[in-house]
Amino acid sequence: MDISNFLRSIPIFSKLDDAELQRFGELTREKNYPKGSVIVFEDDPGDSLFIVREGRVKVVLIGEDGREVILGVLGVSEHFGELSLIDDQPRSAHVIAMEDTNLLVLRRDDFRRRVEANPAVAWSLLVELARRLRRADAKIHGLALLDVPGRIARLLLDFADEAGKETIEKPLTHQTIAHMIGASRETVSRTIRDFQIQGFIRVERRRISVANRQVLKQLAQARV
Amino acid sequence: MDISNFLRSIPIFSKLDDAELQRFGELTREKNYPKGSVIVFEDDPGDSLFIVREGRVKVVLIGEDGREVILGVLGVSEHFGELSLIDDQPRSAHVIAMEDTNLLVLRRDDFRRRVEANPAVAWSLLVELARRLRRADAKIHGLALLDVPGRIARLLLDFADEAGKETIEKPLTHQTIAHMIGASRETVSRTIRDFQIQGFIRVERRRISVANRQVLKQLAQARV
DNA sequence: CGCGTTCTGTGATTTTCGACACTGACTCCT
DNA sequence: AGGAGTCAGTGTCGAAAATCACAGAACGCG
């Protein structure tokens, strides 16, 4: 797929006409990162926007002791790094490649100029940030008000909804889930096993499917 | 203070010229809410932006069982409710008056039209949302990676920085702090007492001052 | 000034989770 | 096919914090 068409598939650029897309495309550079490499370091100044063209990355916070929390996992045609471009503050998290990854990179000045010339892009960006803010609030809600089963239930429902069906295709290890919900690997293992025994979910070879939506919804709402 | 001047004191409007401020001002309505009343309900459709002119409000998530988490406390010249205006989604949280409060209200269409006519406002809004997103991430970091003393230490430092000095003037009850950091009232009481005994902070008649910044910073970083 | 409501301090008890420490099972190479 | 590395299941243990249950302080208001 050529760059213009690829950019068009991204919400914040979708409103642009061909000429604009072309110009944006010309400003980008490509970069490759092998699995496990760190793309962005927390606290770095940061002056680029990244768009995932191939692979998957995780946005993580890392504590002094090395424990991590995953703020989000981004796949093809999702982007990251715009915060620092907007407010000139340092990076707020690390971004690490979960697989071999190919990114398009756009530098601050180029990006800003283009945005200023295109109010539609600014608006789409606002919508995108609003979406993230809502997600962040939901995450805070989960961490503060739900116990571990609740958080796992919510995560599974989220993924199922996103996939549009009952079965979650993505390869999620218990460790990854643990980091996403702020729990330990063992607790996740136990809880998943529990859900399975109770018949809420079905698991075969790392693929989870939701069997009893109702109960999970219950768990995801109240601390029981 | 007249409305134009008041609006000028707000970051997202500060870049506007007098004529624009005047026009914005004419579109606003005033509303009063007594202490404890609910200004915005989660899940409501929502089509207004609110600016605090007097008083204080809290943005809260409430669980099924009535337990609450405070996402933020907003004072004079801060605003809320823009998310729903941007993405047309329902309100993501409740907003409740902590004191008798006077608000300026701006309706969606008026707001949007004015924003579209003023790219500078759109940009300031982006900066504001970016700031909130960073705060939300920091909150997630705290909830997932820090123990209660750590979270309290961080909160106190935040407030002290905000106040610009060592003493925090705002009237914070232990209950409120507990809701802000996702902990129980009792644990907060005990921890505050502890900090006091250890000489990290000084407390007199509900006003807390930071005595030993260093130690608090330590606590706020690592799980000890 | 008194009285009720809202805060705070503290003990005892109970839950929830994380920390370890292993075991076994897959899977991906090369 | 053999071996390294990663992933998952499980038991025990202990620490952190939530909960429960009061008692005492402080504050704010009529």
Short mmCIF file of C-alpha atoms (C1' of nucleotides) in Angstrom, two decimals, chain B residues 172-175 185-186 189-190 193 206, chain C residues 6-13 18-19:
data_model
loop_
_atom_site.label_atom_id
_atom_site.label_comp_id
_atom_site.label_asym_id
_atom_site.label_seq_id
_atom_site.Cartn_x
_atom_site.Cartn_y
_atom_site.Cartn_z
CA LEU B 172 -8.90 18.56 52.57
CA THR B 173 -10.60 15.98 54.73
CA HIS B 174 -9.07 12.55 55.06
CA GLN B 175 -12.14 11.19 53.37
CA ARG B 185 -10.39 6.77 55.03
CA GLU B 186 -8.81 4.92 57.93
CA SER B 189 -5.70 8.78 58.74
CA ARG B 190 -3.08 6.37 59.95
CA ARG B 193 -0.46 10.51 61.47
CA ARG B 206 -6.65 20.84 58.79
"C1'" DT C 6 -18.89 15.92 60.30
"C1'" DC C 7 -14.17 14.68 61.01
"C1'" DT C 8 -10.41 11.92 63.15
"C1'" DG C 9 -7.86 8.24 65.87
"C1'" DT C 10 -7.25 3.45 66.86
"C1'" DG C 11 -7.83 -1.37 67.89
"C1'" DA C 12 -9.22 -6.07 66.29
"C1'" DT C 13 -10.31 -8.91 62.43
"C1'" DG C 18 1.96 -10.29 45.75
"C1'" DA C 19 6.41 -12.99 46.60
#
